[in-house]
Coordinates of C-alpha atoms in Angstrom, one line a residue:
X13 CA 0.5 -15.8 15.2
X14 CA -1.9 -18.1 14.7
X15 CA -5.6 -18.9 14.8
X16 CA -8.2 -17.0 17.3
X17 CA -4.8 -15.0 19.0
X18 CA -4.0 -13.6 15.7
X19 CA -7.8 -13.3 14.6
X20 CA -8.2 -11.0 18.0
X21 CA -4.8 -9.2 17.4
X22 CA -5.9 -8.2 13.8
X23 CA -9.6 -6.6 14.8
X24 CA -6.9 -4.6 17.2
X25 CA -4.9 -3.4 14.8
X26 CA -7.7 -2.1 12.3
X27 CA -9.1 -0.8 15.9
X28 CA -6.1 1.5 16.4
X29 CA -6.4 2.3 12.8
X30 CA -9.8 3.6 12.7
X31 CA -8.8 5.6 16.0
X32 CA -5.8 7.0 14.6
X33 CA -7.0 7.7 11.2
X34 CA -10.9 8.8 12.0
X35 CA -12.1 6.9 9.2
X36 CA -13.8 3.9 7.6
X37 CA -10.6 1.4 7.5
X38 CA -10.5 1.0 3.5
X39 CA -7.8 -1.0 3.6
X40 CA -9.1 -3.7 6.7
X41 CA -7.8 -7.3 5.8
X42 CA -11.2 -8.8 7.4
X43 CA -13.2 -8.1 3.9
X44 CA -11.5 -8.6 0.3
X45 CA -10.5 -6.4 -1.2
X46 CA -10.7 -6.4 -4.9
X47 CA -9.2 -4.1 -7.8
X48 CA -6.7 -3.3 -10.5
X49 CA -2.9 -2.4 -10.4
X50 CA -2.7 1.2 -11.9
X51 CA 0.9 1.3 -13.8
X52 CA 3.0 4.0 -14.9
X53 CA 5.4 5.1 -11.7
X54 CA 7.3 2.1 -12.4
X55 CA 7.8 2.4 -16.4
X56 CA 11.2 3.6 -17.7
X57 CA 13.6 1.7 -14.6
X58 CA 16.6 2.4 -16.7
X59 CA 15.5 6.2 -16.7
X60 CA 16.5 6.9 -13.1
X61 CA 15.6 8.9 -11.8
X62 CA 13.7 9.9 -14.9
X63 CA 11.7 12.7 -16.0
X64 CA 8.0 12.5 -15.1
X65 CA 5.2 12.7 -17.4
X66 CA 8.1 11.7 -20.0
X67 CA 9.4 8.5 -18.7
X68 CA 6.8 7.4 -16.0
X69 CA 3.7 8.5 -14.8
X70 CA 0.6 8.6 -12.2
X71 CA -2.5 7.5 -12.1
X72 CA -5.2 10.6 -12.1
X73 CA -8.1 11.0 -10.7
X74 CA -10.3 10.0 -13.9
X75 CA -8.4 6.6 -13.8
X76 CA -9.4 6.2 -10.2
X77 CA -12.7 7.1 -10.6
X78 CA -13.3 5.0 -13.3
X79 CA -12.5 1.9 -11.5
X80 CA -14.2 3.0 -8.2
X81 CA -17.1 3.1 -10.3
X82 CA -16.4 -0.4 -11.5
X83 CA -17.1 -1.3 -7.8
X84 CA -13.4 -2.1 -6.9
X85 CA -12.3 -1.3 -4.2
X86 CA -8.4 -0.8 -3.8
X87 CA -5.5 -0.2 -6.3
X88 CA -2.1 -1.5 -6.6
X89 CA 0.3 1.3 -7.0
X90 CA 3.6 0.3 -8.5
X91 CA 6.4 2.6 -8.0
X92 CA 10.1 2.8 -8.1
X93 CA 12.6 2.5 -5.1
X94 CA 15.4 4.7 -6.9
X95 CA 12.9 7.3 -7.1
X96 CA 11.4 7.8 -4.0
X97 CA 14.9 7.3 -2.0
X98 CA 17.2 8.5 -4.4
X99 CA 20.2 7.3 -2.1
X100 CA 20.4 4.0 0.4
X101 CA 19.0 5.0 3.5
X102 CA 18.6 8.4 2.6
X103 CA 16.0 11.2 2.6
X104 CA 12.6 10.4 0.8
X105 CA 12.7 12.4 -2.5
X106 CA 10.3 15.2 -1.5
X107 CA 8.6 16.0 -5.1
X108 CA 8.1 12.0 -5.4
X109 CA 6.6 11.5 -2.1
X110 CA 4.0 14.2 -3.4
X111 CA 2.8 12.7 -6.3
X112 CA 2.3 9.3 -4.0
X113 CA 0.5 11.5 -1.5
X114 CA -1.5 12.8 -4.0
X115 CA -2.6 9.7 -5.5
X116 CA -3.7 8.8 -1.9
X117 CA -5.2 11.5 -1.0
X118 CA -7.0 11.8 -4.2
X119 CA -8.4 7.5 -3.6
X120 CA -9.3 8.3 0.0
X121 CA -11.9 10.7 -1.1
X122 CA -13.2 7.6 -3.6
X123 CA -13.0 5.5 -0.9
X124 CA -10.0 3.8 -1.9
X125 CA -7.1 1.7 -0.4
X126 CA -4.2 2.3 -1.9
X127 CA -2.0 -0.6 -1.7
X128 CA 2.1 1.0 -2.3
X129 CA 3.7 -1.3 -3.6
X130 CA 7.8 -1.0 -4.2
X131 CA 8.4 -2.5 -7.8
X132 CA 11.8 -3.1 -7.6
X133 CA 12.2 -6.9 -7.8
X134 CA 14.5 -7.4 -4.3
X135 CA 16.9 -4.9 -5.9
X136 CA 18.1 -1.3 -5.8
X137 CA 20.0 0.2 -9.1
X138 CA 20.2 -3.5 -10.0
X139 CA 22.1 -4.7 -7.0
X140 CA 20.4 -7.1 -4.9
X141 CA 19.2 -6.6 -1.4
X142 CA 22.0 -8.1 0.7
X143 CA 24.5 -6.9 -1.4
X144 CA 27.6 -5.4 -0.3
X145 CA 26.0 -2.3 -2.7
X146 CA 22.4 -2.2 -0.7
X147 CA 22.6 -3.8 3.0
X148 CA 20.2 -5.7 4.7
X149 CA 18.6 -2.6 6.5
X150 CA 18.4 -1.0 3.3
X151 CA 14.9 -1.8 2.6
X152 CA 13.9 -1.3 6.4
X153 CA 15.0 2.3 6.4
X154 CA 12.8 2.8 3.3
X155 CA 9.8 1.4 4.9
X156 CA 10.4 3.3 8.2
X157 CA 10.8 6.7 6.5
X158 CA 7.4 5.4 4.6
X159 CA 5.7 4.8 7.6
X160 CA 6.0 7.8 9.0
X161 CA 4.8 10.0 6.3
X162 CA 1.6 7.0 5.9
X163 CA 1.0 5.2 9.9
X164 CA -2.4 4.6 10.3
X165 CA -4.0 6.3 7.2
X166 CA -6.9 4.1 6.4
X167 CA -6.9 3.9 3.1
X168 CA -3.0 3.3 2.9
X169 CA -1.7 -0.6 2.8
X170 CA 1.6 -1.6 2.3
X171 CA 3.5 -4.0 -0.1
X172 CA 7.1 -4.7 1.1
X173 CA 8.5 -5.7 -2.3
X174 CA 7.2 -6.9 -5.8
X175 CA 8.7 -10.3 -6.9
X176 CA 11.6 -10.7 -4.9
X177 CA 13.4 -12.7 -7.4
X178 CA 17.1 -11.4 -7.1
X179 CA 17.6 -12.8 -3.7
X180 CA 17.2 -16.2 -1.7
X181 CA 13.8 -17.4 -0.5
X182 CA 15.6 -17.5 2.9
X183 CA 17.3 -14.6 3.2
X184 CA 13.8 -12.6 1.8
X185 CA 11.6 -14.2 4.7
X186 CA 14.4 -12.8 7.1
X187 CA 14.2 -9.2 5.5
X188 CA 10.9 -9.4 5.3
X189 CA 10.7 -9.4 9.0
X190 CA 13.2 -7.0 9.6
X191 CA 11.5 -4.3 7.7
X192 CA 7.3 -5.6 9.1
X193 CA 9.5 -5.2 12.5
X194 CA 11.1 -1.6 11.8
X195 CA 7.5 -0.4 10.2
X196 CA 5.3 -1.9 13.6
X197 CA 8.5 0.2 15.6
X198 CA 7.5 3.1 13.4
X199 CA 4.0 3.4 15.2
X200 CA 2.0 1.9 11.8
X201 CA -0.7 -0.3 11.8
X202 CA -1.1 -0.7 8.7
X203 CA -2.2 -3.7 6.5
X204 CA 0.8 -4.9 4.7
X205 CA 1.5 -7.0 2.2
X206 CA 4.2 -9.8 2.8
X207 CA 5.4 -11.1 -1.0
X208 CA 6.5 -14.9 -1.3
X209 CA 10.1 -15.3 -2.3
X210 CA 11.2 -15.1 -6.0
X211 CA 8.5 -14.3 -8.0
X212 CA 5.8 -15.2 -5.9
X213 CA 3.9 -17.6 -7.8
X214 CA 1.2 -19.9 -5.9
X215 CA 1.6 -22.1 -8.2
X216 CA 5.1 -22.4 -6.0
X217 CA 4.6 -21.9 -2.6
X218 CA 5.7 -25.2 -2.0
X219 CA 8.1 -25.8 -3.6
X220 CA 11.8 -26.0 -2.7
X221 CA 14.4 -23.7 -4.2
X222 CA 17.6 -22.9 -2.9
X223 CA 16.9 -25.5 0.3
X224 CA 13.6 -23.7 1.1
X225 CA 10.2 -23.2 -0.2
X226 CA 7.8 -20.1 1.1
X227 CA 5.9 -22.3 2.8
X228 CA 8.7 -23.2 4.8
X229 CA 10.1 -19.5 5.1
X230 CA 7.4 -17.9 6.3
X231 CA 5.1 -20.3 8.0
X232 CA 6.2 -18.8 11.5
X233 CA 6.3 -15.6 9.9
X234 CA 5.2 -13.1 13.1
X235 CA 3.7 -9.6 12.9
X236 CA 3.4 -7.2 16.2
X237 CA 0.0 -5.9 14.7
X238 CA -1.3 -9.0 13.5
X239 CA -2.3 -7.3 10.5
X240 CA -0.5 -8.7 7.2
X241 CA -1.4 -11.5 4.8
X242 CA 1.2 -13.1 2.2
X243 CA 0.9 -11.8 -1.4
X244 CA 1.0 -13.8 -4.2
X245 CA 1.3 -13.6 -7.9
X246 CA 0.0 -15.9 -10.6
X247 CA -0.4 -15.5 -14.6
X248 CA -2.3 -18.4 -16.5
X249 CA 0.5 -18.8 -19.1
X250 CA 2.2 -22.0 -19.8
X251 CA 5.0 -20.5 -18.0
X252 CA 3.2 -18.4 -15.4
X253 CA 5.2 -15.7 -16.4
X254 CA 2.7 -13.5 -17.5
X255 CA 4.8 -12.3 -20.9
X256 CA 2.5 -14.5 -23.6
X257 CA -1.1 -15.1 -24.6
X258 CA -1.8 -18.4 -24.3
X259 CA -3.7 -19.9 -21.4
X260 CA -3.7 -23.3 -19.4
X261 CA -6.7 -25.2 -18.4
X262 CA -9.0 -23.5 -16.1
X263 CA -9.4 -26.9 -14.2
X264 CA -5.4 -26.0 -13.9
X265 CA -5.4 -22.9 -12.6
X266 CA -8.0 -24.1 -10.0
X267 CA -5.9 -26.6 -8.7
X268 CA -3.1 -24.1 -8.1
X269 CA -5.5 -21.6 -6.1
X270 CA -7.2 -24.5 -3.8
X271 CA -3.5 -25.7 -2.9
X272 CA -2.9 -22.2 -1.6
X273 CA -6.0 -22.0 0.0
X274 CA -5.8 -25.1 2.0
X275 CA -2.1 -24.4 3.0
X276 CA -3.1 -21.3 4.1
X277 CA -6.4 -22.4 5.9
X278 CA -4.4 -24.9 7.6
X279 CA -1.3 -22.7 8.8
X280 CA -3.6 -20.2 9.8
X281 CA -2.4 -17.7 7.3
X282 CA -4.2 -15.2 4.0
X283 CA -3.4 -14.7 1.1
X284 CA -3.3 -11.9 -1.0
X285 CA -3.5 -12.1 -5.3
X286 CA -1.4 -9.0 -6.1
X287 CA -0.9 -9.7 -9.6
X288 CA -2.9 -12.2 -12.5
X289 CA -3.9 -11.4 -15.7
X290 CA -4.8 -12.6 -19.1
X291 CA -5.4 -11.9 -22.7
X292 CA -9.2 -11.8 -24.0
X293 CA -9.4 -14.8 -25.7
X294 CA -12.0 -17.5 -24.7
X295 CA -9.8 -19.7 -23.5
X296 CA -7.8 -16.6 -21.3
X297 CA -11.7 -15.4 -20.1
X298 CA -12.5 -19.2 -19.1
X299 CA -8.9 -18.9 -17.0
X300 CA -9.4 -15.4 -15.7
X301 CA -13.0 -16.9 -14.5
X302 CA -11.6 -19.6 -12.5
X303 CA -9.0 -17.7 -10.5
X304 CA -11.3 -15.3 -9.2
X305 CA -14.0 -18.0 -8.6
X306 CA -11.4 -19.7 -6.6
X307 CA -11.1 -16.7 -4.4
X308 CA -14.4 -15.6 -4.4
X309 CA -16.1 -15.7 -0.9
X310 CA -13.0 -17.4 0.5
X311 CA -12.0 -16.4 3.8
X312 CA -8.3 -17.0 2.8
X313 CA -8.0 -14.5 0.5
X314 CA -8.2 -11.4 1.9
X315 CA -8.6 -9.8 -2.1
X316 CA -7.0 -9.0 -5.6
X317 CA -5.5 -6.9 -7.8
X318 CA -5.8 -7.4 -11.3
X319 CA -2.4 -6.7 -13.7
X320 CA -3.2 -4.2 -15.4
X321 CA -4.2 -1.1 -15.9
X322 CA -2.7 2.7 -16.6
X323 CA -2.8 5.5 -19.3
X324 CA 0.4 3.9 -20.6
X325 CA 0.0 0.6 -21.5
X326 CA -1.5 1.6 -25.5
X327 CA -2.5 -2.4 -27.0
X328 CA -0.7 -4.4 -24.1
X329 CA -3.4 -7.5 -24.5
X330 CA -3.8 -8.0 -20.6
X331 CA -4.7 -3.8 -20.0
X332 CA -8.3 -3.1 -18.9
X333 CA -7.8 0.3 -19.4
X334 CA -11.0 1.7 -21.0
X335 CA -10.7 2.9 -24.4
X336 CA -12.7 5.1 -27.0
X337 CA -14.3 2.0 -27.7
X338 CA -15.7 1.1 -24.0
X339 CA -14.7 -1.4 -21.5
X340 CA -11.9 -4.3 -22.1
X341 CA -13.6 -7.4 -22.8
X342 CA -11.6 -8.8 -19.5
X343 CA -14.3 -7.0 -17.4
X344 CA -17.0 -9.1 -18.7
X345 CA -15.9 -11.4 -16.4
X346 CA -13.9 -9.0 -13.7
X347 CA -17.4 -7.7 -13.2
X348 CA -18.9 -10.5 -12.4
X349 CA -16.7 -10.7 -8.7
X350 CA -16.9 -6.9 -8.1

């Protein structure tokens, strides 16, 4: 959907959200949101399922605190698919599910969207969605089952599946749609996230792999609830692979975001800027300033969340997890947009 249609269907979806949830809708796609991924669920994916507190962990409630007193507004909450459903289309893992519920439950009193956000790279137990190990449906079932327990909670938003990367760009947008389709059937209204293909760089959304580009896969992408917006990754490395130090040109990484923004202004389609980070040199802070420039007041970007923060990360140069010391120097110019 497209232009005023899909402008009117989203202000009826948040509607039916604030009905059904009786609160302000923290996670509404008409304002951006802005804030932090909060690691930890995630860690340890050869641990499966893992021992908590030993091999991964939650955020708490000081860590949310702390960055709702930043000003931000929403967190990225990674988390494991082996974890929560323990077996293809099974039950939800009950003692899981309550450590997610109590991370949300714990943000909606901050005022917090909680964006969930399955970290499992278009894989389960390190067969790929579309497998004959994991079937199409697979990740559909999860998201129904997810929907249930979380339809219409304000403060709730979900994120189909971080970087996508061990299936076609193709077959993605399809299951993509299958499982927006199976959560709409569900009865949610949510806000959810809809990742680009591979590892969702908007640096390449245009570009063709495999006979396709996102662009191409998703530009008719359709949504019952008019209520979803792509999401998008993108590091300032030489690679874009966020796993080194160094920084390109912030004239660079401008470029990158105002191609995004006018192929999403002209298809009628947001954005969303679920991962980015840097390192704390000058040339990283220069960087770090011109993404968030780029997306600052712009209507196509319906927010951010900064990668990374978490109890966990110890000297990982990109955390801006406070320390004994006080506030990352990342913030110095995090703050500025907040």
């Amino acid at each position: 959907m497209k232009g005023p249609f899909r402008l009117f269907m989203g202000c009826l979806a948040a509607l039916a959200v604030l009905v059904a949830g009786g609160a302000h809708a923290q996670c509404e796609s008409g304002s951006q949101l802005r804030g932090v991924n909060l690691a930890g669920a995630e860690f340890n994916s050869k641990a499966i399922p893992g021992r908590y507190g030993y091999d991964y962990i939650y955020p708490s409630a000081q860590d949310l605190s702390y960055f709702r007193d930043t000003g931000m507004s929403v967190i990225r909450l990674p988390f494991r698919w082996e974890r929560i459903q323990p077996a293809i289309n099974g039950a939800l893992d009950s003692a899981e599910l309550d450590r997610i519920r109590s991370v949300v439950d714990t943000a909606r009193g901050l005022e917090l969207c909680v964006l969930l956000d399955v970290h499992n790279y278009g894989a389960y137990a390190g067969q790929a969605i579309g497998s004959s190990a994991v079937p199409e449906a697979a990740l559909a079932d999860l998201w129904r089952r997810l929907a249930e327990v979380f339809a219409n909670q304000p403060n709730v938003a979900f994120g189909l599946m971080n970087e996508p990367a061990a299936l076609p760009i193709a077959l993605w947008a399809s299951i993509a749609q299958r499982t927006i389709d199976a959560i709409r059937t569900a009865g949610a209204a949510n806000l959810v996230m809809v990742s680009g293909g591979r590892w969702s760089g908007a640096h390449e959304w245009e570009k063709t792999f495999g006979g396709t580009s996102n662009a191409e896969a998703f530009r008719d992408f359709r949504d019952s609830a008019g209520n979803f917006v792509f999401e998008v990754h993108q590091y300032a490395n030489p690679s874009y692979s966020g796993t080194t130090t160094e920084c390109i040109s912030a004239d660079s990484l401008r470029g990158i975001m105002r191609a995004a923004t006018d192929w999403g202004r002209n298809n009628g389609h947001r954005f969303f800027l679920g991962e980015f980070g840097t390192a704390s040199t000058e040339a990283c802070l220069a960087a770090l300033d011109a993404i968030l420039g780029e997306m600052h007041g712009n209507e196509v970007w319906a927010g951010w969340t900064y990668w990374a923060a978490g109890r966990w990360w110890g000297t990982y140069p990109f955390s801006i997890q406070p320390t004994p010391t006080g506030p990352a120097l990342q913030m110095s110019v995090i703050g500025k947009y907040l």
